[in-house]
PDB file of C-alpha atoms and ligand atoms in Angstrom:
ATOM      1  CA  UNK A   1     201.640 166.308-111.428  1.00 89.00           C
ATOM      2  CA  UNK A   2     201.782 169.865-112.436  1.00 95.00           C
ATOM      3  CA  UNK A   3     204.993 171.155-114.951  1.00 96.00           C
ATOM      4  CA  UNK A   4     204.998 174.933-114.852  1.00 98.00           C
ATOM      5  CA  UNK A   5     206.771 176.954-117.602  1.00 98.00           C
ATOM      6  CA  UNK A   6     207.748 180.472-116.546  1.00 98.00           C
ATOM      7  CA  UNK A   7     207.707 182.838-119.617  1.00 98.00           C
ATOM      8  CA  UNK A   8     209.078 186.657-118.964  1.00 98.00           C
ATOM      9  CA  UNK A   9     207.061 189.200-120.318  1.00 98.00           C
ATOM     10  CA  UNK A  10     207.295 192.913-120.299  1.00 98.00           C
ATOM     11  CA  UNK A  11     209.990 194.444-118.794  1.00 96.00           C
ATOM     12  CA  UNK A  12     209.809 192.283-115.477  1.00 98.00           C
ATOM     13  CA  UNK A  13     206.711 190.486-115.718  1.00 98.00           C
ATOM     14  CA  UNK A  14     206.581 186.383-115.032  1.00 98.00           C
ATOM     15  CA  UNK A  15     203.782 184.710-116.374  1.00 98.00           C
ATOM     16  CA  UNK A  16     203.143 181.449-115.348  1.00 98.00           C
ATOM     17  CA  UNK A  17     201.973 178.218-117.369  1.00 98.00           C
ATOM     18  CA  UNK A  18     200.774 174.935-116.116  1.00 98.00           C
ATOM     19  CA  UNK A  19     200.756 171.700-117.563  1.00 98.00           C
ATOM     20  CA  UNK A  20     198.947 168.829-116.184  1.00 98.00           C
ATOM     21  CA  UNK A  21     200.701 166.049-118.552  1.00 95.00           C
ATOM     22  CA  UNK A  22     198.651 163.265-117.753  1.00 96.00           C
ATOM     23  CA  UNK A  23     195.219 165.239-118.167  1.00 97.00           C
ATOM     24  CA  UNK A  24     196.538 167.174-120.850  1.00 97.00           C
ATOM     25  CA  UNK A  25     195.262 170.898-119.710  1.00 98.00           C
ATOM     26  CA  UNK A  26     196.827 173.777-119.876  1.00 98.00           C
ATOM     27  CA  UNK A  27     196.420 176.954-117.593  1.00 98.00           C
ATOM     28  CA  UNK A  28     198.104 180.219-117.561  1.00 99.00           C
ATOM     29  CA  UNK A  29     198.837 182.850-114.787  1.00 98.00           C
ATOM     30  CA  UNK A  30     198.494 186.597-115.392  1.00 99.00           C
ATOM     31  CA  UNK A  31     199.454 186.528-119.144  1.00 98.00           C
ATOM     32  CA  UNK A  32     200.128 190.316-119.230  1.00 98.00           C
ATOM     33  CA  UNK A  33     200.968 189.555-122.987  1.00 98.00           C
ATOM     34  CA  UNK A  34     199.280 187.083-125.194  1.00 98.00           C
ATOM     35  CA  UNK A  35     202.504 186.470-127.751  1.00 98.00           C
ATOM     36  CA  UNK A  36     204.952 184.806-125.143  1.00 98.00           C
ATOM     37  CA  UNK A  37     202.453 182.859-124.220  1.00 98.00           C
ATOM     38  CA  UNK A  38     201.271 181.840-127.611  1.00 98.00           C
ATOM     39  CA  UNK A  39     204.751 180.782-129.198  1.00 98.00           C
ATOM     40  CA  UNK A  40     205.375 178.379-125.835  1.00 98.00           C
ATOM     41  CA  UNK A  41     202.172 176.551-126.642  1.00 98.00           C
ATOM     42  CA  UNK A  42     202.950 176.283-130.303  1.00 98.00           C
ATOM     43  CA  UNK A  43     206.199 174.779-129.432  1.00 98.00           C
ATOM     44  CA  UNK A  44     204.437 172.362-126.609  1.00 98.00           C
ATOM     45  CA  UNK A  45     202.044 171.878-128.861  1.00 97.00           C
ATOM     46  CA  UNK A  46     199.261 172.604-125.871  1.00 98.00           C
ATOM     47  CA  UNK A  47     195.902 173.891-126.164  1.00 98.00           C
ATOM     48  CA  UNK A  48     195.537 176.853-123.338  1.00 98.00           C
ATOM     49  CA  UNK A  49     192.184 175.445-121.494  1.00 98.00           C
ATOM     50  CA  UNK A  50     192.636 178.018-118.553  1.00 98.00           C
ATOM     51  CA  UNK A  51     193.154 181.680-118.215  1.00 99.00           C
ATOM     52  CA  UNK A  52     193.480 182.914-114.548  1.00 98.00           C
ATOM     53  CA  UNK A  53     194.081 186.561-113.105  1.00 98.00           C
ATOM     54  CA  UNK A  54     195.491 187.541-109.788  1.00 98.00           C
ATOM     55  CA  UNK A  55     194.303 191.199-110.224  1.00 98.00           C
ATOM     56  CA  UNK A  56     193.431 193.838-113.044  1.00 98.00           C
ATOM     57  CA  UNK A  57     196.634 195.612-113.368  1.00 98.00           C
ATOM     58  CA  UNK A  58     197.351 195.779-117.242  1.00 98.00           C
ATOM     59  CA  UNK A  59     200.469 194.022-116.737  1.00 98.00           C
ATOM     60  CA  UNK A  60     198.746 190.747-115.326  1.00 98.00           C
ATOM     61  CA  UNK A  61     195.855 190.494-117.619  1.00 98.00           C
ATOM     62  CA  UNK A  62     196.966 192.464-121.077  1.00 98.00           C
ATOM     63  CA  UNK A  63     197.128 189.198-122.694  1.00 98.00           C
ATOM     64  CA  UNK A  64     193.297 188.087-122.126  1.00 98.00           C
ATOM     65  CA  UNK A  65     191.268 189.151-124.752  1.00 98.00           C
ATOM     66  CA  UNK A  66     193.781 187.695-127.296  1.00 98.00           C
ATOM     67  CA  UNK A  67     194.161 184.581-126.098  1.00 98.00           C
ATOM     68  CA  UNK A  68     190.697 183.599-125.273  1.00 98.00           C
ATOM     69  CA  UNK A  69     189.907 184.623-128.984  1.00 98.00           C
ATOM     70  CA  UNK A  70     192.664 182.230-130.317  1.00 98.00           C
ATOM     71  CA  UNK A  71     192.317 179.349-127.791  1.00 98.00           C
ATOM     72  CA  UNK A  72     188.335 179.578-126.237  1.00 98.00           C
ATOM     73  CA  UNK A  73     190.071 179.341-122.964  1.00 98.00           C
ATOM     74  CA  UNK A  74     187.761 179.642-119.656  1.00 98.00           C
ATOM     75  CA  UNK A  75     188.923 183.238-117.869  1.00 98.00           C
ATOM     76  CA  UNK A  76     188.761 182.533-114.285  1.00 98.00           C
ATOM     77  CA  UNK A  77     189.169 185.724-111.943  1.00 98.00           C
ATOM     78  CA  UNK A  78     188.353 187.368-108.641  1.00 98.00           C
ATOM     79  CA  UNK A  79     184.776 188.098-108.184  1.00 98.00           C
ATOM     80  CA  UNK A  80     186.114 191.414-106.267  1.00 96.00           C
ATOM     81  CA  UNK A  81     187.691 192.595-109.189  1.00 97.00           C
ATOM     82  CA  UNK A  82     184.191 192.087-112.004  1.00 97.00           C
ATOM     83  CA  UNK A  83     184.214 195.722-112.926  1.00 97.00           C
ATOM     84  CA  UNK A  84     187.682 195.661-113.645  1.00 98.00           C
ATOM     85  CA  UNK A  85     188.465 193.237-115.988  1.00 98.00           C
ATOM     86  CA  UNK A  86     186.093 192.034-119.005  1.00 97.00           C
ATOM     87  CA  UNK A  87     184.746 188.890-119.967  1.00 98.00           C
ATOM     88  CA  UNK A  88     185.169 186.813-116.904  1.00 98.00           C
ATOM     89  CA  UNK A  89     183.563 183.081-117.221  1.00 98.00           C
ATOM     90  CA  UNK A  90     183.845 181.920-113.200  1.00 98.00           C
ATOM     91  CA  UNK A  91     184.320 184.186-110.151  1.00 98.00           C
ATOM     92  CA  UNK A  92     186.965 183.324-107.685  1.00 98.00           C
ATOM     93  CA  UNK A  93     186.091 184.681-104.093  1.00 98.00           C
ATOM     94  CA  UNK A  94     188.245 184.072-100.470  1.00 98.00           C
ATOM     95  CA  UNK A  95     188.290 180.418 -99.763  1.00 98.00           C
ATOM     96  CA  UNK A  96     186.732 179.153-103.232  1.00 98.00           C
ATOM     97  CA  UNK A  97     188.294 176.096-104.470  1.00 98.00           C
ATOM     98  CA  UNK A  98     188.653 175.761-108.000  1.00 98.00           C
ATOM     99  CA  UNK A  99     190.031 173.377-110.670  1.00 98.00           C
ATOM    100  CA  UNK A 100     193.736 174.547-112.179  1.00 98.00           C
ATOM    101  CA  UNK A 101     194.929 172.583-114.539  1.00 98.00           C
ATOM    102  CA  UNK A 102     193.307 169.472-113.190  1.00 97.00           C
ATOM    103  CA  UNK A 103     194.312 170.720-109.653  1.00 98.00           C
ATOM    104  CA  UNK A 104     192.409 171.781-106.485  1.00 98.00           C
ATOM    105  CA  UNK A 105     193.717 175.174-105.971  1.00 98.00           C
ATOM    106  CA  UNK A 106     192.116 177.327-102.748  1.00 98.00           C
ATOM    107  CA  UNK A 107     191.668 181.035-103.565  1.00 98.00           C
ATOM    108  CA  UNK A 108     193.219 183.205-100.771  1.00 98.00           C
ATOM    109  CA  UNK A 109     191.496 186.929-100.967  1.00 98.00           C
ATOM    110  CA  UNK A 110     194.514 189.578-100.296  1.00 98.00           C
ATOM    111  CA  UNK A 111     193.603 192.975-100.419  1.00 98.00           C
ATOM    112  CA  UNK A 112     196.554 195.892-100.531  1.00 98.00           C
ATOM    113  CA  UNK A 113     198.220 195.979-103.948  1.00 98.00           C
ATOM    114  CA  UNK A 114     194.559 196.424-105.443  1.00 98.00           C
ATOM    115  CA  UNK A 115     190.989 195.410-103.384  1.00 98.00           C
ATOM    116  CA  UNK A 116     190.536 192.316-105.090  1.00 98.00           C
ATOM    117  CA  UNK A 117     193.815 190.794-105.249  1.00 98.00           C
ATOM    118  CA  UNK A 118     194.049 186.772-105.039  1.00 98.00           C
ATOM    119  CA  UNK A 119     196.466 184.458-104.883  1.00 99.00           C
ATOM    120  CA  UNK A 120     196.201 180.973-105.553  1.00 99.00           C
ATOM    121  CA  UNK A 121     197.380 177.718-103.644  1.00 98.00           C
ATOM    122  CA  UNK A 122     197.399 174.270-105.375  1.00 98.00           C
ATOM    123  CA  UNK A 123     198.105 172.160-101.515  1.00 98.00           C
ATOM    124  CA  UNK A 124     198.719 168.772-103.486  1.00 96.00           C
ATOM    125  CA  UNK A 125     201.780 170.614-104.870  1.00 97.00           C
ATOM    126  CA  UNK A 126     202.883 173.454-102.271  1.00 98.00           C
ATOM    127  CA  UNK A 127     202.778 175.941-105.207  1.00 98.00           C
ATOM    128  CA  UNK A 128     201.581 179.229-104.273  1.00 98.00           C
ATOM    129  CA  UNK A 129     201.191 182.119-107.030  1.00 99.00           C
ATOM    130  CA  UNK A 130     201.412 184.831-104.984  1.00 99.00           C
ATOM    131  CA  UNK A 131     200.521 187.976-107.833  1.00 98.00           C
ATOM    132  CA  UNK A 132     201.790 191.067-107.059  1.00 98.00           C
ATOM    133  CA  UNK A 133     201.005 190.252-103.386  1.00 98.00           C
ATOM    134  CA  UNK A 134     204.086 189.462-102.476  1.00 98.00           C
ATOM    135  CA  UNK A 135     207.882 189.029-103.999  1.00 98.00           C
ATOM    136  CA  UNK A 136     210.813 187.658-103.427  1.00 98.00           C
ATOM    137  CA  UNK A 137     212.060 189.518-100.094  1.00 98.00           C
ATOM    138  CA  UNK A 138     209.080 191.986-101.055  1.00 98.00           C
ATOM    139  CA  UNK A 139     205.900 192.828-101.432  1.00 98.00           C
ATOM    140  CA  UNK A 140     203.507 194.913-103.934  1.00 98.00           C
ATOM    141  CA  UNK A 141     203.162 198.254-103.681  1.00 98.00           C
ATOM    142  CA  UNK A 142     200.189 199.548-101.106  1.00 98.00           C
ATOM    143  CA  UNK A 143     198.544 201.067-104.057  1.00 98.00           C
ATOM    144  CA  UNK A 144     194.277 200.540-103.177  1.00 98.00           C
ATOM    145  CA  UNK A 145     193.692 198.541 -99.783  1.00 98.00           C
ATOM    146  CA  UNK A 146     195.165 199.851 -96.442  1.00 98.00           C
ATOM    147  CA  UNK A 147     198.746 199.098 -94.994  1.00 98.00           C
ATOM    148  CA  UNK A 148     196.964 196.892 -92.354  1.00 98.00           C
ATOM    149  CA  UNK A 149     194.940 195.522 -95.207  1.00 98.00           C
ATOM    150  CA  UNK A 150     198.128 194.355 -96.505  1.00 98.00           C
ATOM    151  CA  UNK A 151     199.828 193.338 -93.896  1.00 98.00           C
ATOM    152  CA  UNK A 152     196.503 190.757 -92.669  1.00 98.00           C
ATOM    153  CA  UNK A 153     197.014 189.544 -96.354  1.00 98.00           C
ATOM    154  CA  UNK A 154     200.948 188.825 -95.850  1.00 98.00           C
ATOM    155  CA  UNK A 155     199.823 187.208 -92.587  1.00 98.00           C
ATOM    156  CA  UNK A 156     197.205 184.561 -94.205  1.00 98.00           C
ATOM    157  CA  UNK A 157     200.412 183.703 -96.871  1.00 98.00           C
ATOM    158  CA  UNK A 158     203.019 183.345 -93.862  1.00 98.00           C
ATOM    159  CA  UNK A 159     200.303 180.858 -92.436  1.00 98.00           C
ATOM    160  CA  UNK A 160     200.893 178.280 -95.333  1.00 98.00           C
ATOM    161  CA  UNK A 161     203.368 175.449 -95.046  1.00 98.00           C
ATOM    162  CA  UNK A 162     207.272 176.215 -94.964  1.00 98.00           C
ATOM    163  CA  UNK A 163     208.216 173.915 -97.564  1.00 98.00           C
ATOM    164  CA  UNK A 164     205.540 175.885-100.072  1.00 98.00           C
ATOM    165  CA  UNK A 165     207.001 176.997-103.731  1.00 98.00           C
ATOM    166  CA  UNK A 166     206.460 180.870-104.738  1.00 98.00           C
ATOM    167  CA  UNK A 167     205.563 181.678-107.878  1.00 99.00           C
ATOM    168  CA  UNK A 168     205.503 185.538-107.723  1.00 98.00           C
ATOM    169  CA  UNK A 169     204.177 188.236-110.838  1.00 98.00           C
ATOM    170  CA  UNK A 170     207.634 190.177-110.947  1.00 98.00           C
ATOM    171  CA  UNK A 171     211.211 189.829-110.760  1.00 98.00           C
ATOM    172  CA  UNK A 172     211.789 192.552-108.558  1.00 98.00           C
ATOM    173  CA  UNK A 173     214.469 190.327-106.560  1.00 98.00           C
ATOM    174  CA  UNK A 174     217.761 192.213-106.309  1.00 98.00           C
ATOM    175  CA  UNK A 175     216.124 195.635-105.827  1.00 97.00           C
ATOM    176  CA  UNK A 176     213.992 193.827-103.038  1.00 98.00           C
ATOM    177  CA  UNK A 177     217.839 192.231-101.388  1.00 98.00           C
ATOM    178  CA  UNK A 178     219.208 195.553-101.423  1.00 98.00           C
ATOM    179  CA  UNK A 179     216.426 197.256 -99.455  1.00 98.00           C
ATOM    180  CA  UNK A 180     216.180 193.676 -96.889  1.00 98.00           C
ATOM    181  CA  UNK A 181     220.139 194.032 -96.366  1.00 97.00           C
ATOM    182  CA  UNK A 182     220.127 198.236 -95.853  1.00 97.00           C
ATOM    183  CA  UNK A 183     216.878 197.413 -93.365  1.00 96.00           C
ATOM    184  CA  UNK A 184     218.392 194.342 -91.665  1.00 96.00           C
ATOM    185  CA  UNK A 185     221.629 194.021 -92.690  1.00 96.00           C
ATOM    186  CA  UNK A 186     222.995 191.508 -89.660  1.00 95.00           C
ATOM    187  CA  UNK A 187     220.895 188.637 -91.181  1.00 97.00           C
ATOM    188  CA  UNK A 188     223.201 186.443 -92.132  1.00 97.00           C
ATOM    189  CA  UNK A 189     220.628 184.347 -94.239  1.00 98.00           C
ATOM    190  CA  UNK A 190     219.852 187.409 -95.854  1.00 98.00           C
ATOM    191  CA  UNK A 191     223.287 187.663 -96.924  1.00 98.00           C
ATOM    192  CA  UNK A 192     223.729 184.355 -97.863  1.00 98.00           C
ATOM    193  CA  UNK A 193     220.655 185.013-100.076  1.00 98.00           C
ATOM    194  CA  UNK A 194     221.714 187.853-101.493  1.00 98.00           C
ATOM    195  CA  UNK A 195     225.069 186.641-103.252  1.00 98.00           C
ATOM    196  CA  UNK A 196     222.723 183.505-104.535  1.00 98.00           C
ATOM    197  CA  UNK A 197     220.454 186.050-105.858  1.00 98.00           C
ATOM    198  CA  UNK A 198     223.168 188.537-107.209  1.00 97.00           C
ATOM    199  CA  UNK A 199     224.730 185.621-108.753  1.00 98.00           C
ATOM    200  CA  UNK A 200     221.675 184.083-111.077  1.00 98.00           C
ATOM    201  CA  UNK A 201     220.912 188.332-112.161  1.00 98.00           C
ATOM    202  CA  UNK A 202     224.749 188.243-112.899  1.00 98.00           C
ATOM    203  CA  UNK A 203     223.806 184.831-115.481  1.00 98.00           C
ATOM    204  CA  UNK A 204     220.738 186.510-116.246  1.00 96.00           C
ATOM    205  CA  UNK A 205     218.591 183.428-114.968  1.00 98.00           C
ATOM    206  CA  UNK A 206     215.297 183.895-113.259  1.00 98.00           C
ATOM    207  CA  UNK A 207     215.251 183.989-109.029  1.00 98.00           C
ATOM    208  CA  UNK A 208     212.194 182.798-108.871  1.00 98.00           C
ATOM    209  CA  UNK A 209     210.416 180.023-107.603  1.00 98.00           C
ATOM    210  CA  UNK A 210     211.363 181.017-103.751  1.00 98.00           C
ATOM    211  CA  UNK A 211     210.476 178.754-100.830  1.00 98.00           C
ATOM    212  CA  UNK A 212     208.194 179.970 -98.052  1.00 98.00           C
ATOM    213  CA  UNK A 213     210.442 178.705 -95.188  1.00 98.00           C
ATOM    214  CA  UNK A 214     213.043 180.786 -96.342  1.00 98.00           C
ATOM    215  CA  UNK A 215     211.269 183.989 -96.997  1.00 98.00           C
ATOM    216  CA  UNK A 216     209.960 183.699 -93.508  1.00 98.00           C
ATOM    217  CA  UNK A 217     213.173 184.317 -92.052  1.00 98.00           C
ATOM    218  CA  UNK A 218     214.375 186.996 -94.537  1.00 98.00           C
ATOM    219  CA  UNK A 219     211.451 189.216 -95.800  1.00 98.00           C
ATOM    220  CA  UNK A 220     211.330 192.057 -93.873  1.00 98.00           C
ATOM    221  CA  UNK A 221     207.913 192.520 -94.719  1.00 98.00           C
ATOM    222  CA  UNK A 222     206.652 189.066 -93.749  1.00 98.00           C
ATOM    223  CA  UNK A 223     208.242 189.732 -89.934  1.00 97.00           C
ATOM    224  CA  UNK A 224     206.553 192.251 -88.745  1.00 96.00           C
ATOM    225  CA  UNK A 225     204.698 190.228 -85.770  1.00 95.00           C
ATOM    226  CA  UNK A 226     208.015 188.416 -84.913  1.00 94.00           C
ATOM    227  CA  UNK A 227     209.471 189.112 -81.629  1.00 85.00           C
ATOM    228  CA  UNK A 228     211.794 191.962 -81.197  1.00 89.00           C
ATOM    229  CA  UNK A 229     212.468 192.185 -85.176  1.00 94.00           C
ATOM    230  CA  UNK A 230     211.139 195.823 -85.020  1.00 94.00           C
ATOM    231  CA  UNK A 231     213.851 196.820 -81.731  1.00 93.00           C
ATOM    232  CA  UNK A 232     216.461 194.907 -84.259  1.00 93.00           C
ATOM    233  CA  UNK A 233     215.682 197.092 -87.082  1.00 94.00           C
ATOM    234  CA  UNK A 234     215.589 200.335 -84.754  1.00 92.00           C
ATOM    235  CA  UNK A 235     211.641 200.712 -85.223  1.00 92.00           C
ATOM    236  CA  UNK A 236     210.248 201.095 -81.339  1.00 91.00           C
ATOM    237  CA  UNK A 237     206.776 200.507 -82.584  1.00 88.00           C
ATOM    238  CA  UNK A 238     204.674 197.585 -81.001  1.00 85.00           C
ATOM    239  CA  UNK A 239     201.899 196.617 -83.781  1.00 94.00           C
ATOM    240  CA  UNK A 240     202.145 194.238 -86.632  1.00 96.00           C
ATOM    241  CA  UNK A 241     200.782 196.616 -88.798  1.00 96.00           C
ATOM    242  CA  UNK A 242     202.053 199.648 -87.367  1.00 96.00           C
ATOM    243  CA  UNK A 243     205.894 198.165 -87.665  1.00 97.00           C
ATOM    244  CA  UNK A 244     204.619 196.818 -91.617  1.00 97.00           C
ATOM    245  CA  UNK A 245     203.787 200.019 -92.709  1.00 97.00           C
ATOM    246  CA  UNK A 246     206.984 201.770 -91.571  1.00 97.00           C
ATOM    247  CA  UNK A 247     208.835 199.164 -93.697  1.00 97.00           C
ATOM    248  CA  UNK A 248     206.354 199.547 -96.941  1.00 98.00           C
ATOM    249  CA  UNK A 249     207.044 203.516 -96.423  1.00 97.00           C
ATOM    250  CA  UNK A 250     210.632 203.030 -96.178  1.00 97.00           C
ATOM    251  CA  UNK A 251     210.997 200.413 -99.160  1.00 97.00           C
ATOM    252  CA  UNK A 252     208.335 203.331-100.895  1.00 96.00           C
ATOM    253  CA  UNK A 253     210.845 206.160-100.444  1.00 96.00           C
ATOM    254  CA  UNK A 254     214.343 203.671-100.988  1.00 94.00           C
TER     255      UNK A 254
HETATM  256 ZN1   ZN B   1     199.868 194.859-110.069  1.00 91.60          ZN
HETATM  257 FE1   FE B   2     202.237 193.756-111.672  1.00 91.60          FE
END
């Protein structure tokens, strides 16, 4: 059994440790900062055994080189992304399963937000740690991959089990709700998720984890291949990736 810890970091950063109790190892998820981390395992008492990266962005992997100096930790990280981030000890490519803190966790490649972008699923869990792939009622920015790129990685997420656990790289939430309720704003579970949302900002708590299921019904970005969701929105496009795009352009220009 896996206990994560989510530690904020930078301005809207979530970085992600897990604890396997009974194994006693520790992993972390795109420490973008090595301090946050650090004074959570000094008060745990943990050694960090694990270092893994979604992607090179600074703000996912800033905390690297510090913490493998401190703690010898193993730096696990996509094989697409080698010449982007130093000192990697094993290469993660599409399908790859590796250990995470004692877990089997399946690498899924998603290109869009950068070429080598990939998330990570731990099945005997349901946690997925979805990077900066996609957020709650969002998804990353189209910044080095292709729109349909994107969209085919959004697609291999949606294909995972309803009842899965999000773990995403930013809390981006409430910006995210406001753009979901101005695209589609008849959806009542969009709604209802909204005030549940704008309530925990208003207590300054944390939105995240999100569940799948849920997401599948109110992410404008993860419908784009449902039936007649683009007519309902007022996009008369027919392709997945056609209808995507106009949403990421939209959300890009909000
Ligand atoms: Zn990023
Ligand atoms: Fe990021």
């Amino acid at each position: 059994m896996i206990h994560i810890e989510l530690i904020s970091a930078l301005s809207d950063n979530y970085i992600y440790l897990l604890h396997n109790d009974k194994q006693n190892i520790t992993a972390v998820i795109d420490p973008g900062e090595a301090d946050p981390v650090i004074k959570v395992l000094k008060a745990k008492n943990w050694n960090l055994d694990q270092i893994i990266n979604t992607h090179h962005h600074h703000d996912h992997t800033g905390g690297n080189s510090k913490l493998k100096k401190i703690y010898k930790s193993q730096l696990i990280a996509p094989l697409y992304e080698k010449d982007r981030i130093s000192d990697i000890d094993i290469f993660v490519s599409d399908g790859d399963t590796i250990s995470i803190a004692g877990a089997d966790s399946k690498a899924i490649h998603t290109p869009g937000h950068t070429l080598g972008h990939v998330c990570f699923y731990i099945p005997e869990e349901k946690y997925l740690f979805s990077g900066d792939t996609m957020f709650y009622l969002g998804c990353g920015r189209v910044f080095e991959g292709t729109m349909e790129e994107m969209w085919n990685s959004l697609l291999k997420l949606k294909l995972l089990p309803d009842d899965t656990t999000v773990y995403c790289g930013h809390e981006y939430t409430l910006s995210n709700a406001k753009f979901s309720i101005h695209i589609d704003p008849n959806n009542q579970l969009l709604k209802q998720a909204y005030n549940n949302i704008n309530n925990k900002r208003n207590e300054g708590l944390p939105t995240i984890p999100f569940l799948l299921g849920d997401e599948k019904k109110i992410n404008p970005f993860l419908r784009a291949n449902e039936n007649s969701f683009a007519s309902s929105i007022g996009l008369n496009l027919s392709s997945p990736s056609e209808i995507f795009k106009s949403i990421r352009t939209q959300k890009d220009n909000f």
